[in-house]
Short mmCIF file of C-alpha atoms and ligand atoms in Angstrom, two decimals:
data_model
loop_
_atom_site.label_atom_id
_atom_site.label_comp_id
_atom_site.label_asym_id
_atom_site.label_seq_id
_atom_site.Cartn_x
_atom_site.Cartn_y
_atom_site.Cartn_z
CA UNK A 217 0.15 0.62 -0.23
CA UNK A 218 1.32 3.36 -1.09
CA UNK A 219 2.69 5.79 2.14
CA UNK A 220 2.87 8.95 1.24
CA UNK A 221 5.68 10.20 2.46
CA UNK A 222 9.14 10.00 1.09
CA UNK A 223 10.51 8.15 -1.06
CA UNK A 224 10.43 4.59 -1.58
CA UNK A 225 8.91 4.62 0.55
CA UNK A 226 5.49 2.00 1.41
CA UNK A 227 2.67 -0.56 4.19
CA UNK A 228 3.94 -3.85 3.27
CA UNK A 229 1.63 -7.05 3.28
CA UNK A 230 2.63 -7.33 7.25
CA UNK A 231 1.26 -3.30 7.16
CA UNK A 232 4.69 -2.57 8.51
CA UNK A 233 6.64 0.40 6.87
CA UNK A 234 8.89 -0.60 4.41
CA UNK A 235 12.09 1.23 2.47
CA UNK A 236 13.56 0.65 -0.65
CA UNK A 237 11.39 -2.50 0.07
CA UNK A 238 13.02 -3.83 3.23
CA UNK A 239 10.92 -4.12 6.08
CA UNK A 240 12.22 -1.45 9.24
CA UNK A 241 11.14 -4.24 11.51
CA UNK A 242 13.15 -6.66 10.66
CA UNK A 243 15.96 -3.80 9.57
CA UNK A 244 16.42 -2.87 13.78
CA UNK A 245 16.17 -6.94 13.93
CA UNK A 246 18.89 -7.37 12.27
CA UNK A 247 20.98 -4.39 12.83
CA UNK A 248 19.24 -3.56 16.19
CA UNK A 249 18.50 0.50 16.36
CA UNK A 250 18.91 3.32 16.91
CA UNK A 251 19.63 2.49 13.68
CA UNK A 252 19.73 5.68 10.35
CA UNK A 253 17.58 3.87 7.37
CA UNK A 254 18.58 5.56 3.89
CA UNK A 255 16.87 4.99 0.45
CA UNK A 256 18.76 4.77 -1.91
CA UNK A 257 16.26 5.04 -4.71
CA UNK A 258 15.54 8.20 -3.69
CA UNK A 259 18.80 10.14 -3.03
CA UNK A 260 19.94 8.98 -6.33
CA UNK A 261 15.96 10.38 -7.36
CA UNK A 262 17.28 13.66 -6.94
CA UNK A 263 20.73 14.02 -7.33
CA UNK A 264 19.41 12.72 -10.91
CA UNK A 265 16.01 15.49 -11.34
CA UNK A 266 19.13 18.26 -10.06
CA UNK A 267 21.52 16.79 -13.19
CA UNK A 268 17.54 16.07 -15.78
CA UNK A 269 17.29 20.21 -14.74
CA UNK A 270 19.63 21.89 -15.63
CA UNK A 271 20.46 19.47 -18.79
CA UNK A 272 16.77 20.91 -19.90
CA UNK A 273 17.74 24.01 -19.77
CA UNK A 274 21.04 24.13 -22.04
CA UNK A 275 22.93 24.98 -19.22
CA UNK A 276 26.63 24.05 -18.54
CA UNK A 277 26.42 22.96 -15.04
CA UNK A 278 28.36 20.90 -12.10
CA UNK A 279 25.65 19.49 -8.71
CA UNK A 280 28.64 19.85 -5.89
CA UNK A 281 27.23 17.24 -2.86
CA UNK A 282 27.04 19.26 0.45
CA UNK A 283 28.42 16.11 2.26
CA UNK A 284 28.69 18.08 5.32
CA UNK A 285 24.76 16.46 5.51
CA UNK A 286 26.16 13.17 5.57
CA UNK A 287 29.89 12.17 5.51
CA UNK A 288 30.90 8.25 5.01
CA UNK A 289 32.49 6.72 2.37
CA UNK A 290 28.95 4.63 0.96
CA UNK A 291 27.30 7.72 0.43
CA UNK A 292 30.78 9.09 -1.85
CA UNK A 293 31.31 6.56 -4.16
CA UNK A 294 26.93 6.85 -4.05
CA UNK A 295 27.34 10.31 -5.20
CA UNK A 296 30.04 9.74 -7.57
CA UNK A 297 28.29 6.54 -8.89
CA UNK A 298 25.86 9.34 -10.11
CA UNK A 299 28.02 12.50 -11.72
CA UNK A 300 27.96 15.19 -8.56
CA UNK A 301 30.76 17.07 -8.10
CA UNK A 302 31.55 16.63 -3.73
CA UNK A 303 31.94 20.55 -1.89
CA UNK A 304 33.44 19.54 1.00
CA UNK A 305 34.78 21.83 4.16
CA UNK A 306 37.36 19.67 6.01
CA UNK A 307 40.74 17.77 6.33
CA UNK A 308 38.32 15.00 7.31
CA UNK A 309 36.07 15.20 4.74
CA UNK A 310 38.59 15.48 2.33
CA UNK A 311 40.79 12.19 3.21
CA UNK A 312 36.79 10.63 2.95
CA UNK A 313 36.33 11.42 -0.03
CA UNK A 314 39.41 10.05 -1.17
CA UNK A 315 39.58 6.65 0.64
CA UNK A 316 35.68 6.49 -1.16
CA UNK A 317 38.46 6.99 -4.36
CA UNK A 318 36.15 10.36 -5.45
CA UNK A 319 37.33 11.71 -8.94
CA UNK A 320 39.28 14.08 -7.12
CA UNK A 321 39.09 16.86 -10.62
CA UNK A 322 35.40 17.10 -9.20
CA UNK A 323 35.87 18.03 -5.65
CA UNK A 324 35.76 21.41 -4.36
CA UNK A 325 36.94 22.78 -0.78
CA UNK A 326 35.03 25.27 1.08
CA UNK A 327 35.39 27.08 5.11
CA UNK A 328 36.05 29.79 6.08
CA UNK A 329 39.12 28.77 8.56
CA UNK A 330 40.95 26.22 6.56
CA UNK A 331 44.61 25.67 7.82
CA UNK A 332 47.72 25.19 6.19
CA UNK A 333 47.96 21.30 6.66
CA UNK A 334 44.02 21.56 5.13
CA UNK A 335 45.32 23.60 2.30
CA UNK A 336 48.63 21.35 2.09
CA UNK A 337 46.51 18.48 1.19
CA UNK A 338 44.56 20.10 -0.63
CA UNK A 339 47.12 20.32 -3.23
CA UNK A 340 48.80 17.09 -2.78
CA UNK A 341 45.53 15.67 -4.07
CA UNK A 342 44.95 18.04 -6.91
CA UNK A 343 41.34 18.53 -6.24
CA UNK A 344 39.29 20.80 -8.65
CA UNK A 345 38.22 23.65 -7.48
CA UNK A 346 39.76 25.57 -3.65
CA UNK A 347 37.12 28.40 -2.23
CA UNK A 348 38.98 31.65 -1.02
CA UNK A 349 36.85 32.84 2.02
CA UNK A 350 39.14 35.24 2.95
CA UNK A 351 42.16 37.49 2.44
CA UNK A 352 44.43 35.40 4.88
CA UNK A 353 43.54 32.51 3.03
CA UNK A 354 44.50 34.40 0.00
CA UNK A 355 47.73 34.84 1.39
CA UNK A 356 48.43 32.19 2.58
CA UNK A 357 48.05 29.98 -0.52
CA UNK A 358 49.51 32.51 -2.72
CA UNK A 359 52.33 31.32 -0.08
CA UNK A 360 52.21 27.61 -0.83
CA UNK A 361 51.52 27.63 -4.41
CA UNK A 362 54.36 30.16 -5.14
CA UNK A 363 56.36 27.39 -2.71
CA UNK A 364 55.89 24.31 -5.39
CA UNK A 365 55.01 26.12 -8.17
CA UNK A 366 52.39 24.60 -8.57
CA UNK A 367 48.31 26.40 -9.68
CA UNK A 368 44.96 25.32 -8.84
CA UNK A 369 41.59 26.93 -9.60
CA UNK A 370 39.91 29.08 -7.32
CA UNK A 371 36.30 30.65 -6.72
CA UNK A 372 36.09 33.93 -5.01
CA UNK A 373 33.16 33.38 -2.59
CA UNK A 374 30.90 36.49 -1.89
CA UNK A 375 28.40 37.31 -0.03
CA UNK A 376 25.71 39.21 -1.98
CA UNK A 377 23.81 41.43 1.59
CA UNK A 378 20.88 38.11 1.23
CA UNK A 379 20.26 36.30 4.06
CA UNK A 380 17.36 33.84 4.18
CA UNK A 381 15.63 33.43 7.03
CA UNK A 382 13.62 30.13 5.02
CA UNK A 383 10.74 32.56 4.69
CA UNK A 384 11.88 36.32 4.17
CA UNK A 385 15.38 37.70 2.96
CA UNK A 386 17.33 39.71 4.35
CA UNK A 387 19.34 42.91 3.11
CA UNK A 388 22.34 43.78 5.23
CA UNK A 389 23.83 46.73 3.56
CA UNK A 390 27.11 45.41 6.58
CA UNK A 391 27.64 42.28 5.21
CA UNK A 392 27.68 40.79 8.55
CA UNK A 393 28.76 37.29 6.99
CA UNK A 394 32.06 35.59 8.57
CA UNK A 395 32.02 33.94 5.23
CA UNK A 396 33.06 35.90 2.34
CA UNK A 397 34.19 38.99 1.22
CA UNK A 398 31.26 41.26 0.58
CA UNK A 399 30.15 42.54 -1.72
CA UNK A 400 28.61 45.71 -0.98
CA UNK A 401 31.52 47.04 1.06
CA UNK A 402 34.04 46.04 -1.63
CA UNK A 403 35.74 43.38 -0.13
CA UNK A 404 34.96 40.66 -3.14
CA UNK A 405 36.34 43.09 -5.63
CA UNK A 406 39.84 43.59 -3.68
CA UNK A 407 39.44 40.04 -3.36
CA UNK A 408 39.12 39.24 -6.97
CA UNK A 409 42.02 42.28 -8.32
CA UNK A 410 44.85 40.17 -5.70
CA UNK A 411 43.56 36.99 -7.35
CA UNK A 412 44.09 37.85 -10.77
CA UNK A 413 46.93 39.99 -9.83
CA UNK A 414 48.68 36.19 -8.39
CA UNK A 415 47.55 34.91 -12.35
CA UNK A 416 50.89 32.19 -11.65
CA UNK A 417 49.16 30.78 -8.29
CA UNK A 418 45.28 30.60 -9.04
CA UNK A 419 43.90 29.83 -12.17
CA UNK A 420 40.03 32.18 -11.17
CA UNK A 421 37.38 30.71 -12.66
CA UNK A 422 34.86 32.27 -10.55
CA UNK A 423 32.30 33.27 -8.04
CA UNK A 424 30.57 31.36 -5.32
CA UNK A 425 27.83 32.39 -2.72
CA UNK A 426 25.19 30.92 -0.14
CA UNK A 427 22.78 32.35 1.14
CA UNK A 428 20.75 30.14 4.18
CA UNK A 429 19.33 26.69 4.62
CA UNK A 430 16.25 24.92 3.93
CA UNK A 431 14.59 27.59 2.01
CA UNK A 432 11.16 27.46 0.41
CA UNK A 433 11.06 29.50 -1.87
CA UNK A 434 13.27 31.09 -5.28
CA UNK A 435 13.21 34.74 -4.24
CA UNK A 436 16.81 34.81 -2.33
CA UNK A 437 18.64 32.93 -4.92
CA UNK A 438 16.96 34.90 -7.78
CA UNK A 439 17.88 38.05 -5.98
CA UNK A 440 21.28 37.18 -5.30
CA UNK A 441 21.92 35.90 -8.62
CA UNK A 442 20.52 39.08 -9.96
CA UNK A 443 22.92 41.11 -8.08
CA UNK A 444 25.93 39.17 -8.41
CA UNK A 445 25.82 38.64 -12.04
CA UNK A 446 24.88 42.57 -11.80
CA UNK A 447 28.55 43.07 -10.49
CA UNK A 448 30.02 40.86 -13.17
CA UNK A 449 29.21 43.10 -15.61
CA UNK A 450 30.52 45.98 -13.63
CA UNK A 451 33.89 43.73 -13.70
CA UNK A 452 34.16 43.36 -16.56
CA UNK A 453 34.25 46.29 -17.42
CA UNK A 454 36.68 47.82 -15.17
CA UNK A 455 39.14 44.40 -14.41
CA UNK A 456 38.58 42.55 -17.45
CA UNK A 457 36.61 39.88 -15.95
CA UNK A 458 34.56 36.87 -16.83
CA UNK A 459 33.59 34.61 -13.93
CA UNK A 460 33.05 31.38 -15.72
CA UNK A 461 31.45 29.80 -13.28
CA UNK A 462 28.85 30.65 -11.43
CA UNK A 463 28.26 28.91 -8.28
CA UNK A 464 25.21 29.42 -6.29
CA UNK A 465 25.18 27.38 -3.57
CA UNK A 466 22.80 25.37 -1.74
CA UNK A 467 19.90 25.74 0.61
CA UNK A 468 16.75 23.86 -1.12
CA UNK A 469 14.91 23.71 1.87
CA UNK A 470 12.99 20.13 2.29
CA UNK A 471 9.57 18.39 3.99
CA UNK A 472 10.31 17.47 7.70
CA UNK A 473 7.03 17.81 8.94
CA UNK A 474 2.95 18.23 6.61
CA UNK A 475 3.47 21.93 7.17
CA UNK A 476 6.87 22.75 5.41
CA UNK A 477 5.95 22.91 2.00
CA UNK A 478 9.29 22.99 0.03
CA UNK A 479 9.61 23.44 -3.63
CA UNK A 480 10.09 20.78 -6.49
CA UNK A 481 13.59 20.89 -6.99
CA UNK A 482 14.22 21.98 -9.93
CA UNK A 483 12.12 24.87 -9.67
CA UNK A 484 14.89 26.72 -8.27
CA UNK A 485 17.51 25.18 -10.75
CA UNK A 486 14.77 26.42 -13.54
CA UNK A 487 14.11 30.23 -11.24
CA UNK A 488 18.06 30.89 -10.71
CA UNK A 489 18.83 30.15 -14.33
CA UNK A 490 16.23 32.20 -16.52
CA UNK A 491 17.87 35.72 -13.74
CA UNK A 492 21.79 34.44 -14.44
CA UNK A 493 20.54 34.12 -18.80
CA UNK A 494 18.41 37.64 -18.38
CA UNK A 495 21.17 39.47 -16.99
CA UNK A 496 23.94 37.92 -19.53
CA UNK A 497 21.38 38.53 -22.17
CA UNK A 498 20.23 42.10 -21.38
CA UNK A 499 24.15 42.86 -21.56
CA UNK A 500 26.12 40.72 -23.76
CA UNK A 501 28.03 38.76 -21.34
CA UNK A 502 28.01 35.41 -21.75
CA UNK A 503 25.95 32.74 -19.67
CA UNK A 504 28.87 31.48 -17.05
CA UNK A 505 28.48 27.95 -15.50
CA UNK A 506 26.06 27.54 -13.03
CA UNK A 507 27.08 25.42 -9.60
CA UNK A 508 24.33 24.64 -7.13
CA UNK A 509 25.30 22.71 -3.63
CA UNK A 510 22.76 20.97 -2.13
CA UNK A 511 23.49 18.82 1.02
CA UNK A 512 19.65 18.88 2.89
CA UNK A 513 17.58 18.11 -0.64
CA UNK A 514 20.50 14.67 -1.53
CA UNK A 515 19.97 13.53 1.47
CA UNK A 516 17.58 15.18 4.50
CA UNK A 517 13.45 13.39 3.31
CA UNK A 518 15.27 9.77 2.51
CA UNK A 519 17.51 9.22 6.06
CA UNK A 520 14.73 7.97 9.13
CA UNK A 521 16.12 6.92 11.84
CA UNK A 522 14.02 3.65 13.76
CA UNK A 523 14.67 3.84 17.51
CA UNK A 524 13.30 1.29 19.63
CA UNK A 525 10.81 2.65 22.98
CA UNK A 526 11.45 1.67 26.41
CA UNK A 527 10.42 3.78 29.91
CA UNK A 528 7.47 6.10 29.89
CA UNK A 529 6.61 8.34 32.43
CA UNK A 530 3.41 10.27 32.93
CA UNK A 531 2.90 13.62 34.16
CA UNK A 532 -0.93 13.69 35.48
CA UNK A 533 -2.74 16.17 33.89
CA UNK A 534 0.44 17.31 31.39
CA UNK A 535 1.60 15.31 29.24
CA UNK A 536 3.21 11.09 28.47
CA UNK A 537 7.10 10.69 27.68
CA UNK A 538 7.65 7.99 26.03
CA UNK A 539 11.69 7.40 26.50
CA UNK A 540 13.58 6.33 22.88
CA UNK A 541 16.92 4.66 22.61
CA UNK A 542 18.77 6.77 21.17
CA UNK A 543 18.43 11.31 21.86
CA UNK A 544 19.83 14.43 20.62
CA UNK A 545 23.29 12.23 20.26
CA UNK A 546 22.11 11.29 17.31
CA UNK A 547 20.22 13.76 16.20
CA UNK A 548 20.90 16.71 17.53
CA UNK A 549 18.57 19.00 15.49
CA UNK A 550 15.70 19.23 18.25
CA UNK A 551 17.81 20.78 21.17
CA UNK A 552 19.66 22.39 18.63
CA UNK A 553 17.35 24.20 16.76
CA UNK A 554 14.06 23.47 17.65
CA UNK A 555 13.78 21.84 13.95
CA UNK A 556 10.38 19.44 13.89
CA UNK A 557 9.81 16.00 13.21
CA UNK A 558 7.06 13.46 12.36
CA UNK A 559 7.15 9.41 13.75
CA UNK A 560 4.99 6.54 12.89
CA UNK A 561 5.16 2.79 14.91
CA UNK A 562 7.08 0.88 12.68
CA UNK A 563 4.99 -2.36 12.49
CA UNK A 564 1.69 0.17 12.25
CA UNK A 565 1.94 3.11 10.76
CA UNK A 566 -1.50 3.97 9.26
CA UNK A 567 -3.28 3.27 12.96
CA UNK A 568 -5.12 5.83 13.98
CA UNK A 569 -2.71 8.13 17.04
CA UNK A 570 -5.10 7.25 20.55
CA UNK A 571 -2.67 9.32 22.56
CA UNK A 572 -0.74 12.41 21.87
CA UNK A 573 3.33 11.52 23.72
CA UNK A 574 6.09 13.49 23.80
CA UNK A 575 9.55 11.63 22.12
CA UNK A 576 12.60 12.35 24.58
CA UNK A 577 15.91 10.89 23.76
CA UNK A 578 17.74 9.40 26.47
CA UNK A 579 20.55 11.40 26.91
CA UNK A 580 20.71 13.42 30.68
CA UNK A 581 19.36 16.60 30.02
CA UNK A 582 15.37 18.22 29.77
CA UNK A 583 16.76 18.98 26.02
CA UNK A 584 16.50 16.29 25.02
CA UNK A 585 14.13 15.52 23.12
CA UNK A 586 12.70 14.16 20.00
CA UNK A 587 9.88 14.75 19.07
CA UNK A 588 6.70 17.40 21.20
CA UNK A 589 3.21 16.37 21.27
CA UNK A 590 3.03 13.77 18.95
CA UNK A 591 0.33 11.60 17.58
CA UNK A 592 0.71 8.72 18.08
CA UNK A 593 -1.27 4.66 18.08
CA UNK A 594 -0.80 3.39 22.19
CA UNK A 595 3.08 1.89 22.13
CA UNK A 596 4.75 0.04 24.74
CA UNK A 597 8.45 -0.27 25.89
CA UNK A 598 10.20 -3.33 22.95
CA UNK A 599 7.77 -1.05 19.96
CA UNK A 600 9.73 0.70 17.55
CA UNK A 601 8.88 3.67 15.93
CA UNK A 602 10.52 5.72 12.15
CA UNK A 603 11.11 9.91 12.37
CA UNK A 604 11.48 10.42 8.97
CA UNK A 605 13.44 12.77 7.70
CA UNK A 606 16.86 12.65 9.05
CA UNK A 607 19.07 12.06 6.59
CA UNK A 608 21.11 14.96 6.85
CA UNK A 609 23.48 16.82 9.24
CA UNK A 610 21.89 13.84 12.12
CA UNK A 611 24.76 11.35 11.30
CA UNK A 612 27.02 13.73 10.48
CA UNK A 613 26.26 15.93 13.88
CA UNK A 614 25.67 12.68 16.54
CA UNK A 615 28.85 12.79 18.98
CA UNK A 616 29.27 10.57 22.16
CA UNK A 617 27.94 13.01 24.50
CA UNK A 618 27.37 10.44 28.14
CA UNK A 619 29.81 8.43 26.96
CA UNK A 620 27.02 7.15 24.69
CA UNK A 621 28.05 4.53 20.74
CA UNK A 622 27.57 5.91 17.27
CA UNK A 623 24.05 4.24 15.68
CA UNK A 624 24.86 2.44 12.20
CA UNK A 625 23.99 2.98 8.96
CA UNK A 626 22.35 0.60 6.86
CA UNK A 627 21.39 1.52 3.24
CA UNK A 628 18.32 0.20 1.23
CA UNK A 629 17.51 -0.42 -2.62
CA UNK A 630 15.73 -2.88 -4.63
CA UNK A 631 14.68 -5.06 -1.82
CA UNK A 632 18.62 -5.06 0.11
CA UNK A 633 19.70 -3.72 3.41
CA UNK A 634 23.81 -3.34 3.48
CA UNK A 635 25.76 -2.20 6.45
CA UNK A 636 27.49 1.39 5.51
CA UNK A 637 28.54 2.60 8.86
CA UNK A 638 29.24 0.03 11.81
CA UNK A 639 27.38 1.15 14.79
CA UNK A 640 29.74 2.37 17.46
CA UNK A 641 31.57 -0.30 20.25
CA UNK A 642 31.83 0.64 24.08
CA UNK A 643 34.83 -0.75 23.05
CA UNK A 644 35.19 2.11 19.83
CA UNK A 645 34.80 4.90 22.73
CA UNK A 646 37.86 4.29 24.58
CA UNK A 647 40.68 3.45 21.61
CA UNK A 648 42.22 7.28 21.76
CA UNK A 649 41.62 6.94 26.19
CA UNK A 650 44.76 7.09 27.45
CA UNK A 651 45.14 5.55 30.88
CA UNK A 652 46.95 7.76 33.67
CA UNK A 653 48.68 5.18 35.21
N1 LIG B 282 26.83 25.70 0.43
C1 LIG B 282 27.16 25.39 1.55
C2 LIG B 282 28.62 26.59 1.72
C3 LIG B 282 26.87 25.63 2.84
O1 LIG B 282 27.60 26.80 3.31
C4 LIG B 282 25.48 24.80 3.26
C5 LIG B 282 25.48 24.89 3.90
C6 LIG B 282 24.93 23.87 2.14
C7 LIG B 282 26.10 24.65 0.44
C8 LIG B 282 24.92 23.17 1.52
O2 LIG B 282 22.93 23.95 2.29
P1 LIG B 282 22.17 22.48 2.74
O3 LIG B 282 21.11 21.96 1.58
O4 LIG B 282 22.21 20.82 2.95
O5 LIG B 282 20.39 23.76 3.28
N2 LIG B 282 23.85 22.12 10.88
C9 LIG B 282 22.42 22.88 9.69
C10 LIG B 282 22.80 23.17 8.67
C11 LIG B 282 23.47 24.15 8.67
C12 LIG B 282 23.93 24.43 6.88
C13 LIG B 282 25.50 24.82 7.14
N3 LIG B 282 25.62 25.38 5.30
C14 LIG B 282 21.77 21.51 10.31
O6 LIG B 282 21.54 20.59 10.88
O7 LIG B 282 19.93 22.79 9.91
#
């Protein structure tokens, strides 16, 4: 039976929640809980969707997976298979990508404080490009590249003075952000001058900007594209600089709860491309190659976390708490961002709710709540719960707080499950500890 949630999710003959053709109860029993389950077909669909839209519009493009959303060997291999480029933001993500065999020329390196060691690593691996973020980095990298007699492609990250706060946009005149070079305060132009002047070290291929995350409208992207394109018209005249690439970042929204109404991923792309083409055509500029960096919209909805219910506490007349065997360790987002989620009982996802419970984690702090006021059929200790849309910034932000081992991750596709990250053991937890005596 169809189950209108995400991707390949359905309710099977037994009435259980099934993902990728695999019964979630079986997954919970085989791999234990908490367990992150990824619907591989949905990830592929999203990746192909973005690429196809660019193809249909006839523009040159790169779709880079923003791997801070979920970084692991297996997801890198999947993204490589789908022809994605890759955005990494640390030596750790870069190392994982290289270990995964990611085509190095398709790796882009971001970050507002890349260390010397991280930059050397990127140069040793000869990755596709580095996104320059600040003057310190320009200086550091120029020195490294000159000493090594090496040249690398770079983008300059600009802050276009537009900040998206999910539903509305703030025009920040002063470009108050820790990232990038301000477009309106002259820093971006100064950065471009410096990079062009160091042409023995840098091949300046274009500009980058990222306006925010979990955005439900195209307005902010269109505004950003417009501002940057207008600026490019000026720089074409004044600096003789032509941006071969324009990277508009990520931030396309997903549906955590029924209240969330994201656009089709393709819609963002169409609007961005239309605006860029409009300004370029209007001024006789060539349309740059357009890059985007989706993270959440590629993997967020594809992830589901399975938990097992344990203790219950009733505060008479106030609330029923139902605690699960995970919590803020594997999903910090409710505690950190007041993020909302939805969940069902994996054994009977279609049953009518009989009570309202609040889903608590097992960490020793009151803020460790996963979902407040969740309508649910009567659930008892031992029941499995499936929390939806945990694929982005879930495992990636997981911690060992309270010395709780991190969960396992399985990929499911066409009726098969594959373990891609092992559950941590207690021994793993102490592997870097050194005894005092
Ligand atoms: N590109 C850049 C330069 C970024 O900074 C980000 C996200 C992305 C792409 C991908 O954005 P996405 O498509 O995933 O929205 N931990 C937070 C999200 C932080 C996002 C940081 N940058 C959360 O759990 O909501």
